CSV table of C-alpha atoms in Angstrom, one decimal:
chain,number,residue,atom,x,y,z
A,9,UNK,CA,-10.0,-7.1,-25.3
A,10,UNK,CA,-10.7,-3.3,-25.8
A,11,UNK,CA,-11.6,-1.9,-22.4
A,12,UNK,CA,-11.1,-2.8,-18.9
A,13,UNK,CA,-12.0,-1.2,-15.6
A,14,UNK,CA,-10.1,-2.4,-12.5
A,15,UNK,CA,-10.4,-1.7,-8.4
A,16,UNK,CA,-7.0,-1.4,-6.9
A,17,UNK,CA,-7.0,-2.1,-3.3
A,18,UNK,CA,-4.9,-0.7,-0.5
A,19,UNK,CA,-3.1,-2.8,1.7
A,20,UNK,CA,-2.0,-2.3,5.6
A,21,UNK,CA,0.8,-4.0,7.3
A,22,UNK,CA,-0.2,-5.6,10.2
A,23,UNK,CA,2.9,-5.6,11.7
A,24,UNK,CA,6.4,-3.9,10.2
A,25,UNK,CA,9.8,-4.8,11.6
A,26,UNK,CA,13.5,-4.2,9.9
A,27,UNK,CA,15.4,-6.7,10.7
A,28,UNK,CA,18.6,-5.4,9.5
A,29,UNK,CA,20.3,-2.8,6.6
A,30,UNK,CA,21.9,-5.1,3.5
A,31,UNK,CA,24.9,-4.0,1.8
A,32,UNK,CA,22.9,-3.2,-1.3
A,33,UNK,CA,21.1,-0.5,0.6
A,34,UNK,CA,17.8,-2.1,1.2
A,35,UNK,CA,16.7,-3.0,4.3
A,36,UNK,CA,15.6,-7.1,5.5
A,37,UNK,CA,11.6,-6.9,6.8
A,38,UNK,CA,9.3,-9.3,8.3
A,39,UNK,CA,5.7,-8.2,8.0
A,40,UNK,CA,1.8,-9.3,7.7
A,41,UNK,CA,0.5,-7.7,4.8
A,42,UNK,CA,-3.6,-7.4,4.7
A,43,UNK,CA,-6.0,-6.2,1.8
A,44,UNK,CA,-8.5,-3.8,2.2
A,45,UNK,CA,-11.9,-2.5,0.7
A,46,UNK,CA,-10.5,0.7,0.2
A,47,UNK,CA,-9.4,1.1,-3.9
A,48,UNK,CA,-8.4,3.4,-6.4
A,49,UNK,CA,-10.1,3.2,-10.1
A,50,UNK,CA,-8.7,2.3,-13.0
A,51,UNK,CA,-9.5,2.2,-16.8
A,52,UNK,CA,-7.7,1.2,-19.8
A,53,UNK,CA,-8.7,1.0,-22.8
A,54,UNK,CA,-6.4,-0.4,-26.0
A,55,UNK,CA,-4.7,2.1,-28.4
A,56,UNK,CA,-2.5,1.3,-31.2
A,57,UNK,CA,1.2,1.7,-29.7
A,58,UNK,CA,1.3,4.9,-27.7
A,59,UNK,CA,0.7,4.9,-23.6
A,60,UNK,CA,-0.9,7.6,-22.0
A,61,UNK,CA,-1.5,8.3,-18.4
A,62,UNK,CA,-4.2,10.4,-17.2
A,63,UNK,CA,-4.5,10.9,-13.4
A,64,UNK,CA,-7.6,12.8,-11.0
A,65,UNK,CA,-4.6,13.5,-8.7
A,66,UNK,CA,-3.1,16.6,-10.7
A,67,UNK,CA,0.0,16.5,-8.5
A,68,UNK,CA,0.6,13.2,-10.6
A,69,UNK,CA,2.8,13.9,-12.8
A,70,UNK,CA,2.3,11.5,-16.1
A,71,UNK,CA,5.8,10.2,-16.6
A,72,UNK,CA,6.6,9.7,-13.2
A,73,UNK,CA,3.7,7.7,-12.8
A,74,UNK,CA,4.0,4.2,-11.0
A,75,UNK,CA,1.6,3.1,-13.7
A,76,UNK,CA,3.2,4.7,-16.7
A,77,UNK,CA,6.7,3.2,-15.6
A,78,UNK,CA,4.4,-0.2,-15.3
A,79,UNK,CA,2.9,-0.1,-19.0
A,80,UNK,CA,6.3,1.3,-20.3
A,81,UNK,CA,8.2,-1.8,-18.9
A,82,UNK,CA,5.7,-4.3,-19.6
A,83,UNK,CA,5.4,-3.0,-23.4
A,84,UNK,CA,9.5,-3.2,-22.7
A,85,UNK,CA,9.8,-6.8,-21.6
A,86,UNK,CA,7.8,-8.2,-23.9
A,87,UNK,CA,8.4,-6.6,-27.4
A,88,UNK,CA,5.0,-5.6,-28.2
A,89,UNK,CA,3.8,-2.6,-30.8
A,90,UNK,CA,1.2,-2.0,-28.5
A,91,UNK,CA,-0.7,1.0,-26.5
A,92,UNK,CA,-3.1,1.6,-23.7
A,93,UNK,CA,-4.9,4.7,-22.4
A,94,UNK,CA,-5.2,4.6,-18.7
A,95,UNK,CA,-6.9,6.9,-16.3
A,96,UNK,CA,-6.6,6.6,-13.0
A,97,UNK,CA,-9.1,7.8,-10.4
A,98,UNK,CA,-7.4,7.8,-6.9
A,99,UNK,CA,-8.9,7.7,-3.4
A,100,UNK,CA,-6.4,5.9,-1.2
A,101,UNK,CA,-3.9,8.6,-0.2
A,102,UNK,CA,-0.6,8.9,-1.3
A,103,UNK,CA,2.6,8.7,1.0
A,104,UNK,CA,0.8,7.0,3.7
A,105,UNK,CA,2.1,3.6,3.9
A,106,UNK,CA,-1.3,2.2,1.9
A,107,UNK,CA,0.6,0.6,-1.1
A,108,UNK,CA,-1.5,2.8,-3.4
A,109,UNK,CA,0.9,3.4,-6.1
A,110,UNK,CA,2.4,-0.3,-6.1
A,111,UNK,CA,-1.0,-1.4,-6.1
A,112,UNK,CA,-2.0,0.8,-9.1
A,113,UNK,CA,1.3,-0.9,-10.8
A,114,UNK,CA,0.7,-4.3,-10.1
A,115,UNK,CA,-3.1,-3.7,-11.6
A,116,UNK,CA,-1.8,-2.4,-14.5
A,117,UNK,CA,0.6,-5.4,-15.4
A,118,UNK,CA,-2.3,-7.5,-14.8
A,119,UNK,CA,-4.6,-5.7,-16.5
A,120,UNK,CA,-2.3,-5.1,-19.8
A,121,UNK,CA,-1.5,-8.8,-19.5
A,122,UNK,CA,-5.0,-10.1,-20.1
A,123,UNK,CA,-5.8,-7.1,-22.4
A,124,UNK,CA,-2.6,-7.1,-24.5
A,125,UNK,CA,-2.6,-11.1,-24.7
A,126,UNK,CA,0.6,-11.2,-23.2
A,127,UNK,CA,-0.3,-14.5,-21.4
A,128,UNK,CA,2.6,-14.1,-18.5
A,129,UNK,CA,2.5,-16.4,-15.8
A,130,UNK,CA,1.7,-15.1,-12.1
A,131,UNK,CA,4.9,-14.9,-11.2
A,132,UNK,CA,6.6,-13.8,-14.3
A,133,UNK,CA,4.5,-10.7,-13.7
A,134,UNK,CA,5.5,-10.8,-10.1
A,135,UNK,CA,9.2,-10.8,-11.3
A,136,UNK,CA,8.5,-7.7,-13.4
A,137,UNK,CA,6.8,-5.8,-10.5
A,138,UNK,CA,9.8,-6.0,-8.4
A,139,UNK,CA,11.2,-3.9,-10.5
A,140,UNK,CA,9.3,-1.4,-9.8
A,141,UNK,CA,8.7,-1.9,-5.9
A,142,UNK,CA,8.7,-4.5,-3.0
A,143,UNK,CA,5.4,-4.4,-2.9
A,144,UNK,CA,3.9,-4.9,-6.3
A,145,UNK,CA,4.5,-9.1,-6.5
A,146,UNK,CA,2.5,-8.9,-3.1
A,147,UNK,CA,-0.3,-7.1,-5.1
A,148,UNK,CA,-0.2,-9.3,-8.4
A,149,UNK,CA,-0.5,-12.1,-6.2
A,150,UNK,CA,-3.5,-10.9,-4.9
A,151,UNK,CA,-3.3,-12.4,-1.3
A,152,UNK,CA,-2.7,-11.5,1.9
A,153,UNK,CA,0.9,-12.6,3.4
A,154,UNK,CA,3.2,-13.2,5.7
A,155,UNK,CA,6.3,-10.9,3.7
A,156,UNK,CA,10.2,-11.4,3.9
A,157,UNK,CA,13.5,-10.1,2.4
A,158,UNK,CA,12.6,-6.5,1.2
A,159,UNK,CA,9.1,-7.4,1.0
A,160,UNK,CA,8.6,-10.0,-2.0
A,161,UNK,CA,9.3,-12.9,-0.3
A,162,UNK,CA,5.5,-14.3,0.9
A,163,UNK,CA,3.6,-16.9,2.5
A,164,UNK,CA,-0.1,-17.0,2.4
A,165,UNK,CA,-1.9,-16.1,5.4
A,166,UNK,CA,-5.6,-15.6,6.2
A,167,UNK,CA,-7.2,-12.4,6.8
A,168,UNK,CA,-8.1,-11.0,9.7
A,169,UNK,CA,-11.7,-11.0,11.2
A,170,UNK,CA,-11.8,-7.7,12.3
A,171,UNK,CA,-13.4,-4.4,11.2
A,172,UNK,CA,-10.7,-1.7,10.5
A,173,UNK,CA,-10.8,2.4,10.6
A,174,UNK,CA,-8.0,3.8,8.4
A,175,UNK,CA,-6.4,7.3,9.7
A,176,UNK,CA,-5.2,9.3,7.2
A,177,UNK,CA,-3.6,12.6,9.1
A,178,UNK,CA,-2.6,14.2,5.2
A,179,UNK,CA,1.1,13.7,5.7
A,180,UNK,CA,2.9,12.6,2.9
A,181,UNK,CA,5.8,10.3,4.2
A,182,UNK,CA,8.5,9.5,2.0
A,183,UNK,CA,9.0,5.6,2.0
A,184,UNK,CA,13.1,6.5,1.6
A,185,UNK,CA,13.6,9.6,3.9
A,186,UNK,CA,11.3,7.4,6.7
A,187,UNK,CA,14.3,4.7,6.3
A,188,UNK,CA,16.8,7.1,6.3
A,189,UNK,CA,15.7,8.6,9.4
A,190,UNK,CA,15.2,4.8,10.4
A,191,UNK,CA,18.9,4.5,10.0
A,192,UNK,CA,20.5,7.6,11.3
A,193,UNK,CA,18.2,7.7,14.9
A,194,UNK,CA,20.7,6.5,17.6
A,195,UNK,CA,18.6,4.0,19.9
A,196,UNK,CA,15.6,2.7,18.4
A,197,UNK,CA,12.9,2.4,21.2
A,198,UNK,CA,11.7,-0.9,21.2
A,199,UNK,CA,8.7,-0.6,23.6
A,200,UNK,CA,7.0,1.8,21.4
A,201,UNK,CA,8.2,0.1,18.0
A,202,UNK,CA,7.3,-3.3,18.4
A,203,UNK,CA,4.2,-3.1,16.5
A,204,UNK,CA,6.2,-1.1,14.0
A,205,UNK,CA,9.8,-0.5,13.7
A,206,UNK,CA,9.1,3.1,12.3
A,207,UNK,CA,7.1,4.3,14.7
A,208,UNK,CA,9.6,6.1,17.0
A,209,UNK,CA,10.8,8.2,14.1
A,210,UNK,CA,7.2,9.0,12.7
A,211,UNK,CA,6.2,10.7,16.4
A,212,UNK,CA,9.6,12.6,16.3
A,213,UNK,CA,9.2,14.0,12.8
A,214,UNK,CA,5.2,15.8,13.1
A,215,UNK,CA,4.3,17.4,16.8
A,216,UNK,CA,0.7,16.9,15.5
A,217,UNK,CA,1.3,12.8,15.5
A,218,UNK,CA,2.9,13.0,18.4
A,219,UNK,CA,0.6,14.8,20.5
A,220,UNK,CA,-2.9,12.1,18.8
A,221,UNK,CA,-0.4,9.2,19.5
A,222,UNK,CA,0.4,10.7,23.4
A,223,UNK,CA,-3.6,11.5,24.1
A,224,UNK,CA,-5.1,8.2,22.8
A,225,UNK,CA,-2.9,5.4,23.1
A,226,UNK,CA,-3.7,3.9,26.4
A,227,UNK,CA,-7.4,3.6,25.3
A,228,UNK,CA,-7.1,2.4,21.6
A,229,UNK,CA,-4.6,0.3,20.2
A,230,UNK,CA,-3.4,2.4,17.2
A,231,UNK,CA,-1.4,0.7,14.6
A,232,UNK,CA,1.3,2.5,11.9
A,233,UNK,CA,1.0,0.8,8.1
A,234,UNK,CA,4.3,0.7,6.3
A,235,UNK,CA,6.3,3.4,7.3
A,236,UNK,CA,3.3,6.0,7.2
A,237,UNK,CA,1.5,7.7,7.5
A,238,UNK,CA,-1.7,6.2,7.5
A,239,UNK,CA,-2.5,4.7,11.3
A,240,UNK,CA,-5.4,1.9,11.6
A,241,UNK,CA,-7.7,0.8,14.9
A,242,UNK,CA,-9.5,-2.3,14.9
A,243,UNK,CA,-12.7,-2.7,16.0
A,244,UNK,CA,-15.4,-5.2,15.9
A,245,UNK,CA,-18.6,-3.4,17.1
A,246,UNK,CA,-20.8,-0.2,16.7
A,247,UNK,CA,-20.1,1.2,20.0
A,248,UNK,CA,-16.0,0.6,19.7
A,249,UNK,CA,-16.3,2.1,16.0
A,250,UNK,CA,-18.2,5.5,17.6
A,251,UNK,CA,-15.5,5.8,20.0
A,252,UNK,CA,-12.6,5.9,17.7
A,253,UNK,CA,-14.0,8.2,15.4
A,254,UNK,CA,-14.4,10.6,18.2
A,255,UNK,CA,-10.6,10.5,18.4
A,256,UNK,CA,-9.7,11.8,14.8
A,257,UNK,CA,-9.3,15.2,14.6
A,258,UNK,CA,-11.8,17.1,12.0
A,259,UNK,CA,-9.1,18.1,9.5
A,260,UNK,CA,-8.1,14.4,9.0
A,261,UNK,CA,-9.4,11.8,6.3
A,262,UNK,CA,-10.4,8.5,7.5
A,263,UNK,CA,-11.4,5.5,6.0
A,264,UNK,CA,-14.1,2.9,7.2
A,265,UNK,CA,-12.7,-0.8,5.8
A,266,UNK,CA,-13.4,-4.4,6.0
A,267,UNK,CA,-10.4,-6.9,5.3
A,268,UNK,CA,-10.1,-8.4,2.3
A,269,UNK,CA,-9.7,-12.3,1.6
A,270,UNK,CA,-8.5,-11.5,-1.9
A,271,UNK,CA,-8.0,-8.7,-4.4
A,272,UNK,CA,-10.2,-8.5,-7.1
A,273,UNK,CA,-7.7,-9.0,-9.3
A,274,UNK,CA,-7.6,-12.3,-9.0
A,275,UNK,CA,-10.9,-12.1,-11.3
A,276,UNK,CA,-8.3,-11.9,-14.2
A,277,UNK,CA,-6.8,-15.1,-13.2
A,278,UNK,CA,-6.4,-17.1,-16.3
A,279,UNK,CA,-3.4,-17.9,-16.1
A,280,UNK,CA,-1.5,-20.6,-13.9
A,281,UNK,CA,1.4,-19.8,-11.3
């Protein structure tokens, strides 16, 4: 196979608690991952054994690149003299608790698999993508779960009926300084966290979230997705959808999103688990 084109979906957790810190420095999680319609773009097409990287993000650098590190392992792990030029054409934001970039990883393993005739199993990709991030198996699996231990461990769940609006407020949030913060706050506040554990620390860290969270929170239930920054509302009508978007300041990105049953890269299933 020369060429492929793939739509990497973006993910929102439902619900995000930490449970507790392990002694290897991650942290134990129970959460409800859910797919959405919202994707990045990606192409690859077969080279001869070099992998390049090309990104519409510019901040992007190449070599840092979830997907680069993806290709370069795969290509690793398996021995291959092989190559791939990717391009990657991103819409969900970055650093807002989406699962863009493990999302873009996870298509890339699948999408090298079929196209490098790797013939990996499901979960010997999944094994691979841990490696790179908690939440890369949950994006080669391609369902939405129930997730445990750091994030890999999941159990299949079914989506969720509702219409979603995705509120982007252009923060970038660092997955490891929001669980370092997480760590060093003194008293969680469990009133205000118990749809997500990192919320208290996310209000305390931008005036501007504070103040949107403070204003509209009595009317609309507003949800946080991973640790940040992106916030979600559900709604299941036109009039409910009109009144949320009245909410979101001008200067903000926003995202109009159905849930998703399954990704659509389970289209390259060919493979057994």
């Amino acid at each position: 196979m020369e060429n492929l084109i793939i739509k990497s979906p973006a993910k929102i957790n439902l619900f995000l608690k930490v449970i507790k810190k392990l002694s290897n420095g991650y942290h134990e999680l129970e959460t409800a991952f859910q797919l959405i319609d919202v994707f990045d773009t990606i192409e690859f097409q077969n080279t001869s054994n070099k992998i390049n990287v090309s990104c519409s993000d510019v901040s992007i650098d190449e070599e840092e690149n979830i997907v680069f590190k993806a290709a370069t392992l795969l290509k690793k792990v398996t021995d291959r003299n092989v190559g791939a030029n990717i391009k990657i054409i991103k819409n969900i934001p970055t650093g807002a608790g989406l699962g863009g970039g493990s999302s873009n990883a996870a298509s890339t393993i699948c999408a090298l698999n079929k196209m490098w005739g790797l013939g990996l199993s499901k979960n010997e990709m999944m094994l691979i993508g841990l490696d790179l991030g908690a939440d890369v198996p949950l994006f080669i699996k391609g369902e939405n779960a129930f997730g445990g231990g750091v994030g890999e461990q999941l159990l299949p769940k079914k989506s969720i009926d509702n219409k979603l609006i995705i509120i982007s407020p252009n923060i970038f949030n660092s997955t490891r300084e929001m669980f370092e913060l997480f760590d060093s706050q003194e008293e969680p506040d469990n009133l205000l966290s118990q749809q997500n554990s990192f919320w208290k620390v996310f209000i305390e860290k931008s005036r501007e979230i504070k103040e949107f969270y403070e204003k509209n929170s009595e009317n609309f239930e507003i949800c946080l997705s991973g640790t940040g920054s992106s916030m979600f509302i559900k709604y299941d009508n036109h009039l409910e959808r009109e009144k949320i978007l009245k909410i979101i300041p001008a200067n903000w990105r926003f995202f109009l999103a159905k849930p998703l049953q399954y990704s659509p890269l389970k289209s390259l299933d060919s493979n057994g688990v």
